[in-house]
Amino acid sequence: MTLNPMCEYVETAQGVPLTVTGVAQCKIMNEDELLTTACEQFLGKTVKEIKMTILQTLEGHLRAILGTLTVEEVYKDRDQFAGLVREVAAPDVGRMGIEILSFTIKDVYDDVQYLASLGKAQTAAVKRDADIGVAQANRDAGIQEAECEKTAMDVKYAMDTKIEDNARMYKLQKAQFDQEVNTAKAESALAYELQAAKIKQKIRNEEIQIEVVERRKQIEVEQQEILRREEELIATVRLPAEAEAYRLQTIAEGKRTQTVEAAKADGERIKVLGLAEAHAIGDVGKADAERMLAKAKVYKQYGDAAIMALVLEALPKIAAEVSAPLAKTDEIVMVGDTGATGDIARLAGAIPPAVRTLTGLDLTHVLKRLNPPEDLPSSGLKKKEVTAC
């Protein structure tokens, strides 16, 4: 809604009646609460009535604020005046659900020529200030013109002085330049010789560097040749030698392993044979012990008859051993009465002690105790056979 509030002949703070017109843009707020408030305020009213209500509210605030300001404040600062009206009126119209979008002062005038008088005084002041400004401008123009002439002369004299000074400086500079040129020529000649010496020295340094590089390359080539020879020796001598040594070492280790294994096998074989022999000897000893035990039992059973039988079995062997030295004698010649009969008797009498020594059996004692029957049960010998023996 566009409203045009107007306050006629409203006295300001100075009592000057003014007529003020303005333009306000308003709308109904669309928030739920404020829209409800607007509905409560304006439901059933026409748009014209709504505008009239808002317009009267704005005009009332406009009058109230206009009575607190002076004419100059209203006339010179209309934006501040409009801002005050909008700031004061906004809460009241807001409680009706209305929002002031903008408010501006359109016109301010009066019927007592107060504003016109302010304009005349201002116009006279402006004219006076203009005349004063013209006079001051003319005065300043003259002064400026004189100052410009003075400055021009000063500049002219300064330029003449500067020209002379520049001429003197030119001559001095020329002499200095000539001296510098001559010095530069002498220095150039010396520098040429020095530069030539430096170039020669540099060339010599480069030649030395080239020789150093050549020697380094030659050393590198020799080192590479040494490495190649080492590789060749390694390939032709060391590696075959290492291979042969490895082969021999492998063969030696194989032989050593074979020998160790053979020795282990021999040890096992000897151990087995020893165990077998030990078992055999044990078995033989056990058999002998059993045989001797059986003989002992038989001897114990038959007593002296069995012992006699053993003695009679051993006598032929004893006789054979005793007569063994005589077996190689072809003939014995006895000359005269040498007591051969007595020797034979002594030889026969030595038999019982020999039997006793060999067997521990006293043959004489046994024969004395023994009264043999017709037939011996242990050996089946006759009495005359024993006697013959």
mmCIF file of C-alpha atoms in Angstrom:
data_model
loop_
_atom_site.group_PDB
_atom_site.id
_atom_site.type_symbol
_atom_site.label_atom_id
_atom_site.label_comp_id
_atom_site.label_asym_id
_atom_site.label_seq_id
_atom_site.Cartn_x
_atom_site.Cartn_y
_atom_site.Cartn_z
ATOM 1 C CA MET A 1 0.000 0.000 0.000
ATOM 2 C CA THR A 2 1.261 3.479 -0.909
ATOM 3 C CA LEU A 3 0.221 6.197 1.528
ATOM 4 C CA ASN A 4 0.699 9.994 1.361
ATOM 5 C CA PRO A 5 0.662 11.381 4.905
ATOM 6 C CA MET A 6 0.297 15.186 5.133
ATOM 7 C CA CYS A 7 0.546 17.507 8.157
ATOM 8 C CA GLU A 8 -0.589 21.097 7.577
ATOM 9 C CA TYR A 9 0.426 24.083 9.675
ATOM 10 C CA VAL A 10 2.161 22.076 12.334
ATOM 11 C CA GLU A 11 4.282 24.289 14.586
ATOM 12 C CA THR A 12 7.920 23.359 15.026
ATOM 13 C CA ALA A 13 9.968 23.750 18.173
ATOM 14 C CA GLN A 14 10.465 27.445 17.196
ATOM 15 C CA GLY A 15 6.702 27.973 16.695
ATOM 16 C CA VAL A 16 6.950 28.285 12.891
ATOM 17 C CA PRO A 17 3.971 26.578 11.196
ATOM 18 C CA LEU A 18 5.099 24.142 8.501
ATOM 19 C CA THR A 19 3.287 21.923 6.067
ATOM 20 C CA VAL A 20 5.020 18.580 5.463
ATOM 21 C CA THR A 21 4.050 15.861 2.975
ATOM 22 C CA GLY A 22 5.555 12.413 2.690
ATOM 23 C CA VAL A 23 5.301 9.004 0.932
ATOM 24 C CA ALA A 24 5.116 5.686 2.835
ATOM 25 C CA GLN A 25 5.184 2.115 1.496
ATOM 26 C CA CYS A 26 3.451 -0.371 3.819
ATOM 27 C CA LYS A 27 2.367 -4.000 3.686
ATOM 28 C CA ILE A 28 0.651 -6.565 5.900
ATOM 29 C CA MET A 29 3.166 -8.953 7.517
ATOM 30 C CA ASN A 30 2.910 -12.608 6.478
ATOM 31 C CA GLU A 31 4.201 -14.262 9.664
ATOM 32 C CA ASP A 32 1.513 -16.390 11.281
ATOM 33 C CA GLU A 33 1.301 -14.462 14.554
ATOM 34 C CA LEU A 34 1.465 -11.001 12.930
ATOM 35 C CA LEU A 35 -0.945 -12.054 10.190
ATOM 36 C CA THR A 36 -3.362 -13.178 12.890
ATOM 37 C CA THR A 37 -2.958 -9.780 14.566
ATOM 38 C CA ALA A 38 -3.674 -7.978 11.281
ATOM 39 C CA CYS A 39 -6.755 -10.121 10.794
ATOM 40 C CA GLU A 40 -8.013 -9.193 14.254
ATOM 41 C CA GLN A 41 -7.432 -5.481 13.545
ATOM 42 C CA PHE A 42 -8.753 -5.180 10.020
ATOM 43 C CA LEU A 43 -11.139 -8.113 9.485
ATOM 44 C CA GLY A 44 -14.331 -6.820 7.881
ATOM 45 C CA LYS A 45 -12.766 -3.498 6.790
ATOM 46 C CA THR A 46 -12.184 -2.319 3.275
ATOM 47 C CA VAL A 47 -8.802 -1.461 1.843
ATOM 48 C CA LYS A 48 -9.654 2.223 2.040
ATOM 49 C CA GLU A 49 -10.444 1.932 5.732
ATOM 50 C CA ILE A 50 -7.198 0.049 6.337
ATOM 51 C CA LYS A 51 -5.230 2.733 4.521
ATOM 52 C CA MET A 52 -6.969 5.457 6.462
ATOM 53 C CA THR A 53 -6.098 3.803 9.791
ATOM 54 C CA ILE A 54 -2.441 3.462 8.900
ATOM 55 C CA LEU A 55 -2.323 6.969 7.408
ATOM 56 C CA GLN A 56 -3.737 8.555 10.552
ATOM 57 C CA THR A 57 -1.183 6.685 12.666
ATOM 58 C CA LEU A 58 1.699 7.889 10.485
ATOM 59 C CA GLU A 59 0.404 11.496 10.446
ATOM 60 C CA GLY A 60 0.096 11.478 14.252
ATOM 61 C CA HIS A 61 3.737 10.405 14.671
ATOM 62 C CA LEU A 62 4.792 12.877 11.987
ATOM 63 C CA ARG A 63 3.161 15.780 13.898
ATOM 64 C CA ALA A 64 4.689 14.644 17.193
ATOM 65 C CA ILE A 65 8.209 14.470 15.777
ATOM 66 C CA LEU A 66 7.808 17.714 13.806
ATOM 67 C CA GLY A 67 7.009 19.591 17.043
ATOM 68 C CA THR A 68 10.384 18.574 18.524
ATOM 69 C CA LEU A 69 12.561 19.829 15.634
ATOM 70 C CA THR A 70 13.525 23.232 14.284
ATOM 71 C CA VAL A 71 12.824 24.421 10.792
ATOM 72 C CA GLU A 72 16.480 24.192 9.845
ATOM 73 C CA GLU A 73 16.679 20.561 11.090
ATOM 74 C CA VAL A 74 13.585 19.608 9.132
ATOM 75 C CA TYR A 75 14.650 21.451 5.990
ATOM 76 C CA LYS A 76 18.319 20.560 5.875
ATOM 77 C CA ASP A 77 18.246 16.913 7.024
ATOM 78 C CA ARG A 78 15.133 15.322 5.624
ATOM 79 C CA ASP A 79 16.543 11.787 5.753
ATOM 80 C CA GLN A 80 17.120 11.999 9.505
ATOM 81 C CA PHE A 81 13.613 13.407 9.942
ATOM 82 C CA ALA A 82 12.084 10.573 7.874
ATOM 83 C CA GLY A 83 14.161 8.003 9.793
ATOM 84 C CA LEU A 84 12.847 9.308 13.114
ATOM 85 C CA VAL A 85 9.257 9.060 11.898
ATOM 86 C CA ARG A 86 9.765 5.515 10.623
ATOM 87 C CA GLU A 87 11.561 4.477 13.829
ATOM 88 C CA VAL A 88 8.806 5.839 16.088
ATOM 89 C CA ALA A 89 5.826 4.713 13.982
ATOM 90 C CA ALA A 90 7.093 1.197 13.201
ATOM 91 C CA PRO A 91 6.273 -0.360 16.640
ATOM 92 C CA ASP A 92 2.715 1.026 16.637
ATOM 93 C CA VAL A 93 1.832 -0.114 13.149
ATOM 94 C CA GLY A 94 3.722 -3.372 13.814
ATOM 95 C CA ARG A 95 1.317 -4.188 16.642
ATOM 96 C CA MET A 96 -1.413 -3.968 14.013
ATOM 97 C CA GLY A 97 0.446 -6.446 11.768
ATOM 98 C CA ILE A 98 1.637 -3.704 9.385
ATOM 99 C CA GLU A 99 5.239 -3.273 8.242
ATOM 100 C CA ILE A 100 6.641 0.079 7.005
ATOM 101 C CA LEU A 101 8.834 -0.714 4.059
ATOM 102 C CA SER A 102 9.955 2.901 3.429
ATOM 103 C CA PHE A 103 9.122 6.499 4.433
ATOM 104 C CA THR A 104 10.447 9.640 2.775
ATOM 105 C CA ILE A 105 9.721 13.384 3.101
ATOM 106 C CA LYS A 106 8.206 14.665 -0.103
ATOM 107 C CA ASP A 107 7.910 18.420 0.525
ATOM 108 C CA VAL A 108 8.302 21.025 3.266
ATOM 109 C CA TYR A 109 6.855 24.574 2.934
ATOM 110 C CA ASP A 110 5.210 27.351 4.982
ATOM 111 C CA ASP A 111 2.871 30.369 4.462
ATOM 112 C CA VAL A 112 4.844 32.882 6.537
ATOM 113 C CA GLN A 113 7.789 33.184 4.153
ATOM 114 C CA TYR A 114 10.166 31.795 6.799
ATOM 115 C CA LEU A 115 11.843 29.416 4.412
ATOM 116 C CA ALA A 116 11.958 32.161 1.738
ATOM 117 C CA SER A 117 13.695 34.504 4.202
ATOM 118 C CA LEU A 118 16.200 31.798 4.959
ATOM 119 C CA GLY A 119 16.742 31.559 1.209
ATOM 120 C CA LYS A 120 17.209 35.314 0.755
ATOM 121 C CA ALA A 121 19.713 35.523 3.564
ATOM 122 C CA GLN A 122 21.541 32.586 2.134
ATOM 123 C CA THR A 123 21.432 34.131 -1.332
ATOM 124 C CA ALA A 124 22.810 37.457 -0.026
ATOM 125 C CA ALA A 125 25.544 35.613 1.823
ATOM 126 C CA VAL A 126 26.364 33.713 -1.304
ATOM 127 C CA LYS A 127 26.530 36.945 -3.365
ATOM 128 C CA ARG A 128 28.693 38.630 -0.748
ATOM 129 C CA ASP A 129 30.964 35.656 -0.640
ATOM 130 C CA ALA A 130 31.084 35.723 -4.447
ATOM 131 C CA ASP A 131 32.158 39.410 -4.556
ATOM 132 C CA ILE A 132 34.757 38.830 -1.891
ATOM 133 C CA GLY A 133 35.931 35.833 -3.823
ATOM 134 C CA VAL A 134 36.260 37.897 -7.039
ATOM 135 C CA ALA A 135 38.272 40.621 -5.266
ATOM 136 C CA GLN A 136 40.467 38.078 -3.600
ATOM 137 C CA ALA A 137 40.872 36.322 -6.905
ATOM 138 C CA ASN A 138 41.984 39.543 -8.613
ATOM 139 C CA ARG A 139 44.389 40.297 -5.782
ATOM 140 C CA ASP A 140 45.699 36.820 -5.819
ATOM 141 C CA ALA A 141 46.003 36.988 -9.580
ATOM 142 C CA GLY A 142 48.195 40.114 -9.380
ATOM 143 C CA ILE A 143 50.292 38.651 -6.653
ATOM 144 C CA GLN A 144 50.599 35.427 -8.560
ATOM 145 C CA GLU A 145 51.517 37.303 -11.721
ATOM 146 C CA ALA A 146 54.282 39.196 -9.911
ATOM 147 C CA GLU A 147 55.467 36.029 -8.307
ATOM 148 C CA CYS A 148 55.449 34.346 -11.672
ATOM 149 C CA GLU A 149 57.541 37.151 -13.197
ATOM 150 C CA LYS A 150 59.948 36.964 -10.265
ATOM 151 C CA THR A 151 60.089 33.226 -10.608
ATOM 152 C CA ALA A 152 60.679 33.603 -14.345
ATOM 153 C CA MET A 153 63.600 35.926 -13.755
ATOM 154 C CA ASP A 154 64.964 33.713 -11.072
ATOM 155 C CA VAL A 155 64.675 30.821 -13.413
ATOM 156 C CA LYS A 156 66.362 32.785 -16.185
ATOM 157 C CA TYR A 157 69.291 33.798 -13.987
ATOM 158 C CA ALA A 158 69.464 30.344 -12.528
ATOM 159 C CA MET A 159 69.500 28.877 -15.996
ATOM 160 C CA ASP A 160 72.299 31.255 -17.094
ATOM 161 C CA THR A 161 74.280 30.339 -13.995
ATOM 162 C CA LYS A 162 73.586 26.738 -14.589
ATOM 163 C CA ILE A 163 74.690 27.054 -18.213
ATOM 164 C CA GLU A 164 78.007 28.573 -17.150
ATOM 165 C CA ASP A 165 78.365 25.980 -14.444
ATOM 166 C CA ASN A 166 77.570 23.255 -16.887
ATOM 167 C CA ALA A 167 80.185 24.626 -19.279
ATOM 168 C CA ARG A 168 82.780 24.572 -16.511
ATOM 169 C CA MET A 169 81.696 21.152 -15.494
ATOM 170 C CA TYR A 170 81.876 20.080 -19.124
ATOM 171 C CA LYS A 171 85.475 21.182 -19.392
ATOM 172 C CA LEU A 172 86.359 19.544 -16.114
ATOM 173 C CA GLN A 173 84.567 16.414 -17.100
ATOM 174 C CA LYS A 174 86.252 16.452 -20.505
ATOM 175 C CA ALA A 175 89.685 16.724 -18.888
ATOM 176 C CA GLN A 176 88.785 13.981 -16.469
ATOM 177 C CA PHE A 177 87.445 11.874 -19.281
ATOM 178 C CA ASP A 178 90.626 12.418 -21.286
ATOM 179 C CA GLN A 179 92.673 11.353 -18.279
ATOM 180 C CA GLU A 180 90.457 8.347 -17.777
ATOM 181 C CA VAL A 181 90.697 7.524 -21.483
ATOM 182 C CA ASN A 182 94.489 7.668 -21.395
ATOM 183 C CA THR A 183 94.548 5.641 -18.217
ATOM 184 C CA ALA A 184 92.149 3.204 -19.760
ATOM 185 C CA LYS A 185 94.345 2.924 -22.841
ATOM 186 C CA ALA A 186 97.413 2.213 -20.690
ATOM 187 C CA GLU A 187 95.439 -0.206 -18.573
ATOM 188 C CA SER A 188 94.071 -1.785 -21.723
ATOM 189 C CA ALA A 189 97.565 -2.354 -23.058
ATOM 190 C CA LEU A 190 98.694 -3.833 -19.755
ATOM 191 C CA ALA A 191 95.455 -5.749 -19.451
ATOM 192 C CA TYR A 192 95.995 -7.150 -22.928
ATOM 193 C CA GLU A 193 99.391 -8.478 -21.947
ATOM 194 C CA LEU A 194 98.018 -9.710 -18.626
ATOM 195 C CA GLN A 195 95.078 -11.313 -20.350
ATOM 196 C CA ALA A 196 97.391 -12.948 -22.862
ATOM 197 C CA ALA A 197 99.478 -14.329 -19.996
ATOM 198 C CA LYS A 198 96.309 -15.502 -18.256
ATOM 199 C CA ILE A 199 95.088 -17.148 -21.434
ATOM 200 C CA LYS A 200 98.449 -18.868 -21.881
ATOM 201 C CA GLN A 201 98.330 -19.980 -18.257
ATOM 202 C CA LYS A 202 94.785 -21.194 -18.731
ATOM 203 C CA ILE A 203 95.783 -23.053 -21.876
ATOM 204 C CA ARG A 204 98.666 -24.627 -19.972
ATOM 205 C CA ASN A 205 96.300 -25.562 -17.139
ATOM 206 C CA GLU A 206 93.947 -27.129 -19.634
ATOM 207 C CA GLU A 207 96.840 -29.036 -21.186
ATOM 208 C CA ILE A 208 97.861 -30.222 -17.728
ATOM 209 C CA GLN A 209 94.270 -31.225 -17.027
ATOM 210 C CA ILE A 210 94.204 -33.105 -20.332
ATOM 211 C CA GLU A 211 97.431 -34.903 -19.383
ATOM 212 C CA VAL A 212 95.973 -35.688 -15.966
ATOM 213 C CA VAL A 213 92.811 -37.021 -17.565
ATOM 214 C CA GLU A 214 94.872 -39.086 -20.015
ATOM 215 C CA ARG A 215 96.930 -40.499 -17.172
ATOM 216 C CA ARG A 216 93.792 -41.233 -15.175
ATOM 217 C CA LYS A 217 92.266 -42.971 -18.160
ATOM 218 C CA GLN A 218 95.514 -44.873 -18.691
ATOM 219 C CA ILE A 219 95.468 -45.890 -15.010
ATOM 220 C CA GLU A 220 91.842 -46.924 -15.345
ATOM 221 C CA VAL A 221 92.699 -48.954 -18.459
ATOM 222 C CA GLU A 222 95.583 -50.604 -16.602
ATOM 223 C CA GLN A 223 93.330 -51.287 -13.645
ATOM 224 C CA GLN A 224 90.740 -52.774 -15.960
ATOM 225 C CA GLU A 225 93.492 -54.872 -17.563
ATOM 226 C CA ILE A 226 94.593 -56.018 -14.094
ATOM 227 C CA LEU A 227 91.010 -56.899 -13.252
ATOM 228 C CA ARG A 228 90.665 -58.717 -16.571
ATOM 229 C CA ARG A 229 93.840 -60.687 -15.895
ATOM 230 C CA GLU A 230 92.629 -61.468 -12.404
ATOM 231 C CA GLU A 231 89.316 -62.645 -13.818
ATOM 232 C CA GLU A 232 91.194 -64.674 -16.442
ATOM 233 C CA LEU A 233 93.426 -66.233 -13.778
ATOM 234 C CA ILE A 234 90.403 -66.917 -11.650
ATOM 235 C CA ALA A 235 88.602 -68.511 -14.602
ATOM 236 C CA THR A 236 91.600 -70.490 -15.912
ATOM 237 C CA VAL A 237 93.482 -71.362 -12.707
ATOM 238 C CA ARG A 238 91.620 -70.646 -9.531
ATOM 239 C CA LEU A 239 88.202 -71.968 -10.474
ATOM 240 C CA PRO A 240 89.562 -75.241 -11.959
ATOM 241 C CA ALA A 241 91.834 -75.598 -8.914
ATOM 242 C CA GLU A 242 88.904 -74.976 -6.611
ATOM 243 C CA ALA A 243 86.816 -77.436 -8.633
ATOM 244 C CA GLU A 244 89.603 -80.040 -8.470
ATOM 245 C CA ALA A 245 90.076 -79.381 -4.760
ATOM 246 C CA TYR A 246 86.359 -79.702 -4.261
ATOM 247 C CA ARG A 247 86.353 -82.955 -6.265
ATOM 248 C CA LEU A 248 89.298 -84.342 -4.294
ATOM 249 C CA GLN A 249 87.729 -83.168 -1.053
ATOM 250 C CA THR A 250 84.472 -84.831 -2.039
ATOM 251 C CA ILE A 251 86.299 -88.042 -2.973
ATOM 252 C CA ALA A 252 88.292 -87.926 0.286
ATOM 253 C CA GLU A 253 85.138 -87.343 2.251
ATOM 254 C CA GLY A 254 83.524 -90.246 0.367
ATOM 255 C CA LYS A 255 86.497 -92.503 1.100
ATOM 256 C CA ARG A 256 86.580 -91.349 4.692
ATOM 257 C CA THR A 257 82.884 -92.026 4.973
ATOM 258 C CA GLN A 258 83.404 -95.395 3.280
ATOM 259 C CA THR A 259 86.297 -96.236 5.638
ATOM 260 C CA VAL A 260 84.319 -95.115 8.657
ATOM 261 C CA GLU A 261 81.344 -97.122 7.519
ATOM 262 C CA ALA A 262 83.582 -100.152 6.771
ATOM 263 C CA ALA A 263 85.206 -99.773 10.195
ATOM 264 C CA LYS A 264 81.793 -99.556 11.748
ATOM 265 C CA ALA A 265 80.719 -102.643 9.786
ATOM 266 C CA ASP A 266 83.906 -104.496 10.845
ATOM 267 C CA GLY A 267 83.323 -103.426 14.422
ATOM 268 C CA GLU A 268 79.776 -104.661 14.231
ATOM 269 C CA ARG A 269 80.975 -107.889 12.581
ATOM 270 C CA ILE A 270 83.669 -108.377 15.246
ATOM 271 C CA LYS A 271 81.163 -107.571 17.901
ATOM 272 C CA VAL A 272 78.706 -110.080 16.458
ATOM 273 C CA LEU A 273 81.473 -112.697 16.085
ATOM 274 C CA GLY A 274 82.650 -112.005 19.634
ATOM 275 C CA LEU A 275 79.143 -112.332 20.901
ATOM 276 C CA ALA A 276 78.741 -115.530 18.885
ATOM 277 C CA GLU A 277 82.061 -116.898 20.133
ATOM 278 C CA ALA A 278 81.158 -115.868 23.647
ATOM 279 C CA HIS A 279 77.844 -117.692 23.284
ATOM 280 C CA ALA A 280 79.647 -120.696 21.761
ATOM 281 C CA ILE A 281 82.288 -120.730 24.501
ATOM 282 C CA GLY A 282 79.537 -120.353 27.032
ATOM 283 C CA ASP A 283 77.646 -123.185 25.444
ATOM 284 C CA VAL A 284 80.822 -125.318 25.283
ATOM 285 C CA GLY A 285 81.676 -124.467 28.891
ATOM 286 C CA LYS A 286 78.143 -125.201 29.866
ATOM 287 C CA ALA A 287 78.335 -128.563 28.029
ATOM 288 C CA ASP A 288 81.711 -129.327 29.634
ATOM 289 C CA ALA A 289 80.342 -128.364 32.999
ATOM 290 C CA GLU A 290 77.341 -130.582 32.426
ATOM 291 C CA ARG A 291 79.627 -133.412 31.204
ATOM 292 C CA MET A 292 81.898 -132.990 34.197
ATOM 293 C CA LEU A 293 78.883 -132.815 36.458
ATOM 294 C CA ALA A 294 77.635 -136.058 34.931
ATOM 295 C CA LYS A 295 81.074 -137.639 35.399
ATOM 296 C CA ALA A 296 81.121 -136.408 38.963
ATOM 297 C CA LYS A 297 77.765 -138.014 39.538
ATOM 298 C CA VAL A 298 79.021 -141.293 37.990
ATOM 299 C CA TYR A 299 82.241 -141.092 39.997
ATOM 300 C CA LYS A 300 80.280 -140.475 43.113
ATOM 301 C CA GLN A 301 78.009 -143.397 42.333
ATOM 302 C CA TYR A 302 80.752 -145.967 41.645
ATOM 303 C CA GLY A 303 83.357 -144.635 44.016
ATOM 304 C CA ASP A 304 86.885 -146.136 43.929
ATOM 305 C CA ALA A 305 86.025 -148.514 41.074
ATOM 306 C CA ALA A 306 85.357 -145.526 38.763
ATOM 307 C CA ILE A 307 88.579 -143.849 39.901
ATOM 308 C CA MET A 308 90.467 -147.062 39.191
ATOM 309 C CA ALA A 309 88.935 -147.226 35.743
ATOM 310 C CA LEU A 310 90.146 -143.647 35.047
ATOM 311 C CA VAL A 311 93.585 -144.502 36.274
ATOM 312 C CA LEU A 312 93.725 -147.603 34.144
ATOM 313 C CA GLU A 313 92.587 -145.519 31.126
ATOM 314 C CA ALA A 314 95.302 -142.906 31.819
ATOM 315 C CA LEU A 315 98.155 -145.429 32.373
ATOM 316 C CA PRO A 316 98.684 -146.204 28.663
ATOM 317 C CA LYS A 317 98.908 -142.481 27.917
ATOM 318 C CA ILE A 318 101.365 -141.971 30.759
ATOM 319 C CA ALA A 319 103.415 -144.880 29.548
ATOM 320 C CA ALA A 320 103.367 -143.447 26.029
ATOM 321 C CA GLU A 321 104.531 -140.063 27.253
ATOM 322 C CA VAL A 322 107.271 -141.659 29.361
ATOM 323 C CA SER A 323 108.468 -143.883 26.535
ATOM 324 C CA ALA A 324 108.201 -141.160 23.882
ATOM 325 C CA PRO A 325 111.926 -140.231 24.140
ATOM 326 C CA LEU A 326 112.819 -143.904 23.671
ATOM 327 C CA ALA A 327 110.682 -144.222 20.535
ATOM 328 C CA LYS A 328 113.412 -142.595 18.438
ATOM 329 C CA THR A 329 116.110 -144.976 19.787
ATOM 330 C CA ASP A 330 116.999 -147.694 17.374
ATOM 331 C CA GLU A 331 118.764 -150.040 19.856
ATOM 332 C CA ILE A 332 120.019 -150.141 23.443
ATOM 333 C CA VAL A 333 123.242 -152.014 24.190
ATOM 334 C CA MET A 334 123.903 -153.085 27.764
ATOM 335 C CA VAL A 335 127.530 -153.903 28.539
ATOM 336 C CA GLY A 336 128.299 -155.865 31.675
ATOM 337 C CA ASP A 337 126.268 -155.934 34.818
ATOM 338 C CA THR A 338 125.265 -152.293 35.073
ATOM 339 C CA GLY A 339 122.200 -152.854 37.246
ATOM 340 C CA ALA A 340 119.685 -152.531 34.440
ATOM 341 C CA THR A 341 117.278 -154.708 36.253
ATOM 342 C CA GLY A 342 117.415 -152.479 39.222
ATOM 343 C CA ASP A 343 116.882 -149.437 36.999
ATOM 344 C CA ILE A 344 113.774 -150.952 35.494
ATOM 345 C CA ALA A 345 112.474 -151.759 38.941
ATOM 346 C CA ARG A 346 113.168 -148.223 40.001
ATOM 347 C CA LEU A 347 111.400 -146.954 36.853
ATOM 348 C CA ALA A 348 108.350 -149.083 37.600
ATOM 349 C CA GLY A 349 108.384 -147.954 41.215
ATOM 350 C CA ALA A 350 108.368 -144.317 40.056
ATOM 351 C CA ILE A 351 105.072 -144.760 38.273
ATOM 352 C CA PRO A 352 102.749 -144.468 41.340
ATOM 353 C CA PRO A 353 104.311 -141.175 42.460
ATOM 354 C CA ALA A 354 103.973 -139.836 38.911
ATOM 355 C CA VAL A 355 100.331 -140.856 38.820
ATOM 356 C CA ARG A 356 99.835 -139.213 42.173
ATOM 357 C CA THR A 357 101.500 -136.042 40.895
ATOM 358 C CA LEU A 358 99.418 -135.983 37.725
ATOM 359 C CA THR A 359 96.041 -137.028 39.106
ATOM 360 C CA GLY A 360 96.307 -136.558 42.858
ATOM 361 C CA LEU A 361 95.502 -140.267 43.293
ATOM 362 C CA ASP A 362 97.679 -142.507 45.456
ATOM 363 C CA LEU A 363 97.819 -145.603 43.270
ATOM 364 C CA THR A 364 99.590 -147.750 45.900
ATOM 365 C CA HIS A 365 97.006 -146.913 48.499
ATOM 366 C CA VAL A 366 94.206 -147.703 46.119
ATOM 367 C CA LEU A 367 95.696 -151.044 45.151
ATOM 368 C CA LYS A 368 96.171 -151.960 48.769
ATOM 369 C CA ARG A 369 92.553 -151.125 49.642
ATOM 370 C CA LEU A 370 91.181 -152.710 46.570
ATOM 371 C CA ASN A 371 90.259 -156.380 46.690
ATOM 372 C CA PRO A 372 88.972 -156.820 43.158
ATOM 373 C CA PRO A 373 86.289 -159.498 42.538
ATOM 374 C CA GLU A 374 86.250 -161.832 39.713
ATOM 375 C CA ASP A 375 84.691 -159.255 37.421
ATOM 376 C CA LEU A 376 85.019 -155.425 37.924
ATOM 377 C CA PRO A 377 81.570 -153.843 37.501
ATOM 378 C CA SER A 378 82.899 -150.511 36.336
ATOM 379 C CA SER A 379 85.361 -151.592 33.693
ATOM 380 C CA GLY A 380 84.720 -155.320 33.154
ATOM 381 C CA LEU A 381 88.451 -156.262 33.680
ATOM 382 C CA LYS A 382 89.602 -159.637 35.075
ATOM 383 C CA LYS A 383 91.740 -159.970 38.216
ATOM 384 C CA LYS A 384 94.702 -161.284 36.299
ATOM 385 C CA GLU A 385 94.462 -158.376 33.828
ATOM 386 C CA VAL A 386 94.761 -155.918 36.698
ATOM 387 C CA THR A 387 97.634 -157.902 38.102
ATOM 388 C CA ALA A 388 99.321 -157.968 34.715
ATOM 389 C CA CYS A 389 99.013 -154.262 34.481
#
